[in-house]
GROMACS .gro file of C-alpha atoms in nm:
model
  256
    1MET     CA    1  13.503  16.906   6.177
    2LEU     CA    2  13.380  16.892   6.536
    3SER     CA    3  13.358  17.198   6.756
    4LYS     CA    4  13.531  17.208   7.094
    5SER     CA    5  13.195  17.172   7.270
    6GLN     CA    6  13.104  16.867   7.059
    7ILE     CA    7  13.438  16.702   7.130
    8SER     CA    8  13.396  16.777   7.500
    9LEU     CA    9  13.049  16.619   7.507
   10LEU     CA   10  13.147  16.310   7.309
   11LYS     CA   11  13.461  16.255   7.513
   12SER     CA   12  13.264  16.292   7.836
   13LEU     CA   13  13.056  15.986   7.742
   14GLN     CA   14  13.345  15.769   7.859
   15HIS     CA   15  13.213  15.841   8.209
   16LYS     CA   16  12.895  15.690   8.349
   17LYS     CA   17  12.768  16.011   8.510
   18ASP     CA   18  12.780  16.190   8.174
   19ARG     CA   19  12.618  15.901   7.987
   20ILE     CA   20  12.333  15.923   8.237
   21ARG     CA   21  12.325  16.303   8.213
   22TYR     CA   22  12.298  16.312   7.833
   23GLY     CA   23  12.127  15.976   7.779
   24LEU     CA   24  12.386  15.888   7.515
   25PHE     CA   25  12.673  15.648   7.452
   26LEU     CA   26  12.929  15.582   7.179
   27VAL     CA   27  12.976  15.274   6.962
   28GLU     CA   28  13.311  15.242   6.783
   29GLY     CA   29  13.404  15.029   6.485
   30TYR     CA   30  13.227  14.924   6.165
   31LYS     CA   31  13.092  14.587   6.281
   32SER     CA   32  12.941  14.721   6.603
   33VAL     CA   33  12.802  15.034   6.437
   34ILE     CA   34  12.628  14.822   6.171
   35GLU     CA   35  12.469  14.605   6.441
   36PHE     CA   36  12.322  14.909   6.617
   37ILE     CA   37  12.204  15.064   6.291
   38ASN     CA   38  12.003  14.747   6.225
   39SER     CA   39  11.850  14.741   6.573
   40PRO     CA   40  11.575  14.924   6.763
   41TYR     CA   41  11.837  15.161   6.909
   42GLN     CA   42  11.811  15.523   6.797
   43ILE     CA   43  12.123  15.650   6.619
   44GLU     CA   44  12.172  16.021   6.684
   45ALA     CA   45  12.478  16.072   6.463
   46ILE     CA   46  12.760  15.889   6.286
   47TYR     CA   47  13.113  16.025   6.257
   48HIS     CA   48  13.367  15.888   6.012
   49THR     CA   49  13.707  15.973   5.868
   50ALA     CA   50  13.771  16.056   5.501
   51SER     CA   51  13.913  15.707   5.439
   52PHE     CA   52  13.582  15.542   5.529
   53ASN     CA   53  13.314  15.502   5.262
   54PRO     CA   54  12.978  15.578   5.431
   55LYS     CA   55  12.782  15.429   5.136
   56VAL     CA   56  12.845  15.080   5.274
   57LEU     CA   57  12.625  15.169   5.572
   58LYS     CA   58  12.313  15.218   5.355
   59LEU     CA   59  12.188  15.478   5.600
   60SER     CA   60  11.846  15.630   5.632
   61GLN     CA   61  11.836  15.999   5.542
   62LYS     CA   62  11.725  16.068   5.900
   63ILE     CA   63  12.065  15.982   6.047
   64ASN     CA   64  12.310  16.268   6.076
   65LEU     CA   65  12.634  16.167   5.901
   66SER     CA   66  12.950  16.374   5.950
   67GLU     CA   67  13.301  16.339   5.811
   68ILE     CA   68  13.559  16.442   6.070
   69SER     CA   69  13.936  16.442   6.092
   70VAL     CA   70  14.148  16.156   6.223
   71THR     CA   71  14.256  16.393   6.500
   72ASP     CA   72  13.895  16.444   6.610
   73ILE     CA   73  13.824  16.069   6.599
   74GLU     CA   74  14.128  16.016   6.823
   75LYS     CA   75  14.004  16.281   7.067
   76ILE     CA   76  13.661  16.125   7.117
   77SER     CA   77  13.774  15.761   7.110
   78SER     CA   78  13.829  15.545   7.419
   79LEU     CA   79  14.047  15.303   7.219
   80LYS     CA   80  14.425  15.295   7.188
   81THR     CA   81  14.377  15.242   6.815
   82PRO     CA   82  14.071  15.449   6.717
   83GLN     CA   83  13.836  15.315   6.448
   84GLN     CA   84  13.735  15.497   6.131
   85ILE     CA   85  13.371  15.521   6.236
   86THR     CA   86  13.186  15.602   6.557
   87ALA     CA   87  12.813  15.621   6.626
   88LEU     CA   88  12.638  15.835   6.884
   89VAL     CA   89  12.349  15.628   7.020
   90LYS     CA   90  12.060  15.712   7.250
   91ILE     CA   91  12.029  15.507   7.569
   92PRO     CA   92  11.687  15.337   7.552
   93VAL     CA   93  11.432  15.320   7.831
   94TRP     CA   94  11.328  14.956   7.842
   95PRO     CA   95  10.985  14.857   7.976
   96ALA     CA   96  10.993  14.730   8.334
   97ILE     CA   97  11.078  14.362   8.353
   98SER     CA   98  10.764  14.151   8.389
   99ASN     CA   99  10.690  13.792   8.489
  100ILE     CA  100  10.512  13.734   8.160
  101LYS     CA  101  10.820  13.835   7.962
  102LEU     CA  102  11.040  13.596   8.159
  103LYS     CA  103  10.809  13.295   8.134
  104GLY     CA  104  10.897  12.996   7.916
  105LYS     CA  105  11.268  13.075   7.878
  106PHE     CA  106  11.594  13.120   8.063
  107SER     CA  107  11.729  13.464   8.145
  108LEU     CA  108  12.059  13.565   8.298
  109VAL     CA  109  12.087  13.746   8.630
  110LEU     CA  110  12.414  13.925   8.708
  111ASP     CA  111  12.481  13.985   9.074
  112GLY     CA  112  12.745  14.256   9.082
  113ILE     CA  113  12.966  14.169   8.782
  114GLN     CA  114  13.237  14.437   8.784
  115ASP     CA  115  13.478  14.371   8.499
  116PRO     CA  116  13.369  14.537   8.170
  117GLY     CA  117  13.543  14.270   7.963
  118ASN     CA  118  13.355  13.995   8.146
  119MET     CA  119  13.029  14.182   8.099
  120GLY     CA  120  13.086  14.222   7.727
  121THR     CA  121  13.175  13.855   7.686
  122ILE     CA  122  12.865  13.747   7.878
  123ILE     CA  123  12.647  13.965   7.655
  124ARG     CA  124  12.807  13.832   7.338
  125THR     CA  125  12.770  13.472   7.451
  126ALA     CA  126  12.412  13.524   7.566
  127ASP     CA  127  12.326  13.670   7.227
  128TRP     CA  128  12.473  13.370   7.046
  129PHE     CA  129  12.255  13.136   7.251
  130GLY     CA  130  11.939  13.340   7.202
  131ILE     CA  131  11.911  13.498   7.547
  132THR     CA  132  11.709  13.818   7.513
  133ASP     CA  133  11.705  13.957   7.868
  134ILE     CA  134  11.979  14.013   8.124
  135ILE     CA  135  11.878  14.133   8.471
  136CYS     CA  136  12.147  14.314   8.667
  137ALA     CA  137  12.193  14.418   9.028
  138GLU     CA  138  12.221  14.794   9.050
  139ASP     CA  139  12.594  14.777   9.130
  140THR     CA  140  12.675  14.572   8.819
  141VAL     CA  141  12.909  14.744   8.572
  142ASP     CA  142  12.732  14.986   8.337
  143VAL     CA  143  12.641  14.810   8.014
  144TYR     CA  144  12.716  15.128   7.816
  145ASN     CA  145  13.073  15.146   7.946
  146PRO     CA  146  13.298  15.175   7.635
  147LYS     CA  147  13.488  14.857   7.728
  148VAL     CA  148  13.160  14.664   7.759
  149ILE     CA  149  13.043  14.794   7.422
  150GLN     CA  150  13.372  14.693   7.263
  151ALA     CA  151  13.379  14.346   7.419
  152SER     CA  152  13.016  14.274   7.326
  153MET     CA  153  13.095  14.338   6.956
  154GLY     CA  154  12.746  14.460   6.870
  155SER     CA  155  12.555  14.189   7.056
  156LEU     CA  156  12.416  14.445   7.301
  157SER     CA  157  12.197  14.569   7.016
  158ARG     CA  158  11.986  14.253   7.049
  159ILE     CA  159  11.965  14.216   7.428
  160ASN     CA  160  11.758  14.406   7.683
  161VAL     CA  161  11.957  14.481   7.997
  162HIS     CA  162  11.764  14.576   8.311
  163TYR     CA  163  11.915  14.726   8.628
  164VAL     CA  164  11.691  14.646   8.924
  165ASP     CA  165  11.662  14.580   9.294
  166LEU     CA  166  11.765  14.220   9.249
  167ALA     CA  167  11.622  14.082   9.572
  168GLY     CA  168  11.286  14.245   9.501
  169VAL     CA  169  11.262  14.108   9.146
  170LEU     CA  170  11.372  13.756   9.239
  171ASN     CA  171  11.116  13.741   9.517
  172GLN     CA  172  10.834  13.834   9.280
  173THR     CA  173  10.895  13.635   8.961
  174GLY     CA  174  10.775  13.296   9.082
  175LEU     CA  175  11.028  13.135   8.846
  176PRO     CA  176  11.295  12.881   8.945
  177VAL     CA  177  11.616  13.058   9.042
  178PHE     CA  178  11.944  12.873   8.984
  179GLY     CA  179  12.278  12.961   9.138
  180ALA     CA  180  12.611  12.792   9.213
  181LEU     CA  181  12.702  12.698   9.568
  182LEU     CA  182  12.981  12.473   9.684
  183ASN     CA  183  12.731  12.276   9.893
  184GLY     CA  184  12.463  12.266   9.625
  185GLU     CA  185  12.280  11.980   9.461
  186SER     CA  186  12.461  11.803   9.176
  187ILE     CA  187  12.381  11.941   8.833
  188TYR     CA  188  12.344  11.587   8.703
  189THR     CA  189  12.052  11.504   8.933
  190THR     CA  190  11.871  11.837   8.917
  191ASN     CA  191  11.563  11.882   8.700
  192PHE     CA  192  11.602  12.230   8.548
  193GLY     CA  193  11.282  12.232   8.345
  194ASN     CA  194  11.245  12.477   8.057
  195GLU     CA  195  11.248  12.816   8.230
  196GLY     CA  196  11.420  13.003   8.505
  197LEU     CA  197  11.670  13.267   8.610
  198ILE     CA  198  12.041  13.178   8.605
  199ILE     CA  199  12.248  13.382   8.851
  200MET     CA  200  12.609  13.472   8.786
  201GLY     CA  201  12.784  13.610   9.093
  202ASN     CA  202  13.049  13.876   9.138
  203GLU     CA  203  13.394  13.775   9.013
  204GLY     CA  204  13.555  13.793   9.355
  205ASN     CA  205  13.275  13.725   9.602
  206GLY     CA  206  13.026  13.511   9.415
  207ILE     CA  207  12.653  13.540   9.480
  208ARG     CA  208  12.562  13.763   9.772
  209PRO     CA  209  12.425  13.584  10.081
  210GLU     CA  210  12.088  13.760  10.060
  211ILE     CA  211  12.053  13.653   9.695
  212GLU     CA  212  12.176  13.303   9.774
  213LYS     CA  213  11.901  13.278  10.034
  214ILE     CA  214  11.637  13.364   9.774
  215ASP     CA  215  11.787  13.108   9.539
  216GLN     CA  216  11.752  12.834   9.800
  217GLN     CA  217  11.399  12.938   9.892
  218SER     CA  218  11.286  12.961   9.531
  219SER     CA  219  11.414  12.637   9.388
  220ASN     CA  220  11.659  12.454   9.610
  221HIS     CA  221  11.833  12.366   9.282
  222THR     CA  222  12.189  12.484   9.323
  223ALA     CA  223  12.483  12.374   9.115
  224HIS     CA  224  12.769  12.195   9.281
  225GLY     CA  225  13.140  12.235   9.214
  226LYS     CA  226  13.452  12.432   9.302
  227SER     CA  227  13.358  12.701   9.056
  228ARG     CA  228  13.559  12.995   9.183
  229ILE     CA  229  13.873  12.888   9.001
  230ILE     CA  230  13.716  12.949   8.661
  231LYS     CA  231  13.687  13.288   8.491
  232CYS     CA  232  13.344  13.445   8.510
  233CYS     CA  233  13.309  13.485   8.133
  234TYR     CA  234  13.402  13.119   8.077
  235SER     CA  235  13.139  13.027   8.334
  236GLY     CA  236  12.874  13.208   8.134
  237CYS     CA  237  12.976  13.026   7.816
  238TYR     CA  238  12.949  12.690   7.987
  239ILE     CA  239  12.610  12.765   8.139
  240LEU     CA  240  12.460  12.853   7.803
  241PHE     CA  241  12.637  12.570   7.623
  242ARG     CA  242  12.482  12.317   7.859
  243ASN     CA  243  12.142  12.477   7.810
  244LYS     CA  244  12.174  12.464   7.431
  245GLN     CA  245  12.254  12.094   7.446
  246LYS     CA  246  11.948  12.036   7.666
  247PHE     CA  247  12.179  11.909   7.937
  248PRO     CA  248  12.150  12.029   8.298
  249ILE     CA  249  12.246  12.394   8.334
  250ILE     CA  250  12.505  12.492   8.590
  251MET     CA  251  12.561  12.830   8.746
  252LEU     CA  252  12.914  12.934   8.826
  253ALA     CA  253  12.989  13.225   9.058
  254ALA     CA  254  13.354  13.251   8.974
  255ASN     CA  255  13.674  13.438   9.038
  256LYS     CA  256  13.833  13.592   8.732
   0.00000   0.00000   0.00000
């Protein structure tokens, strides 16, 4: 059974300011919890109801495991239909993003994505295609938002997400920067090479002008098409699909 203070703390993690304050977030549901258990993330505690068999988790003795009531699970959950198991996870401090780490591969850059569902879908899709780093503008939705965690379905456990001064990082990487502009070069005539940063713009406004300017200065390889009619998460899927096929990659800054 959880105390009132424990319930208060766990429930408060639905809010960004409290996640930052405590350096913690919640993961709900068996599949997602398993993914984080088998990752570098540090599990602080696991809470489960009496109907859940914790033996299936094959936990280390170091992880605090607590059986709590269905009522308590409902109190700390952000879901309409609470799961039988919830993990309390420590927010990691990732090493600063470096040029060396970004070399020889493609990474995603998110310029102000706001919808948690879109963010979770992008993370899940990126994970499927082997993307290991996502670089976010500081006003991008918090990756530890409960709706992002739920939509990513455990994929966040395998991806490093960095919140940075986007303009500063893009100016310093020296890598090709690809973004979608309505007056851009055709994707079918652009040589994308084997490395670079792929920018996904805000759902409503696309890529910011100051970031668009860096994109043009860095590579002059911008995708062409009326992309704003396509959902942002679908855009991300298509970008990575094209990359996987070794076809030209396109970047879509789309409306949802």
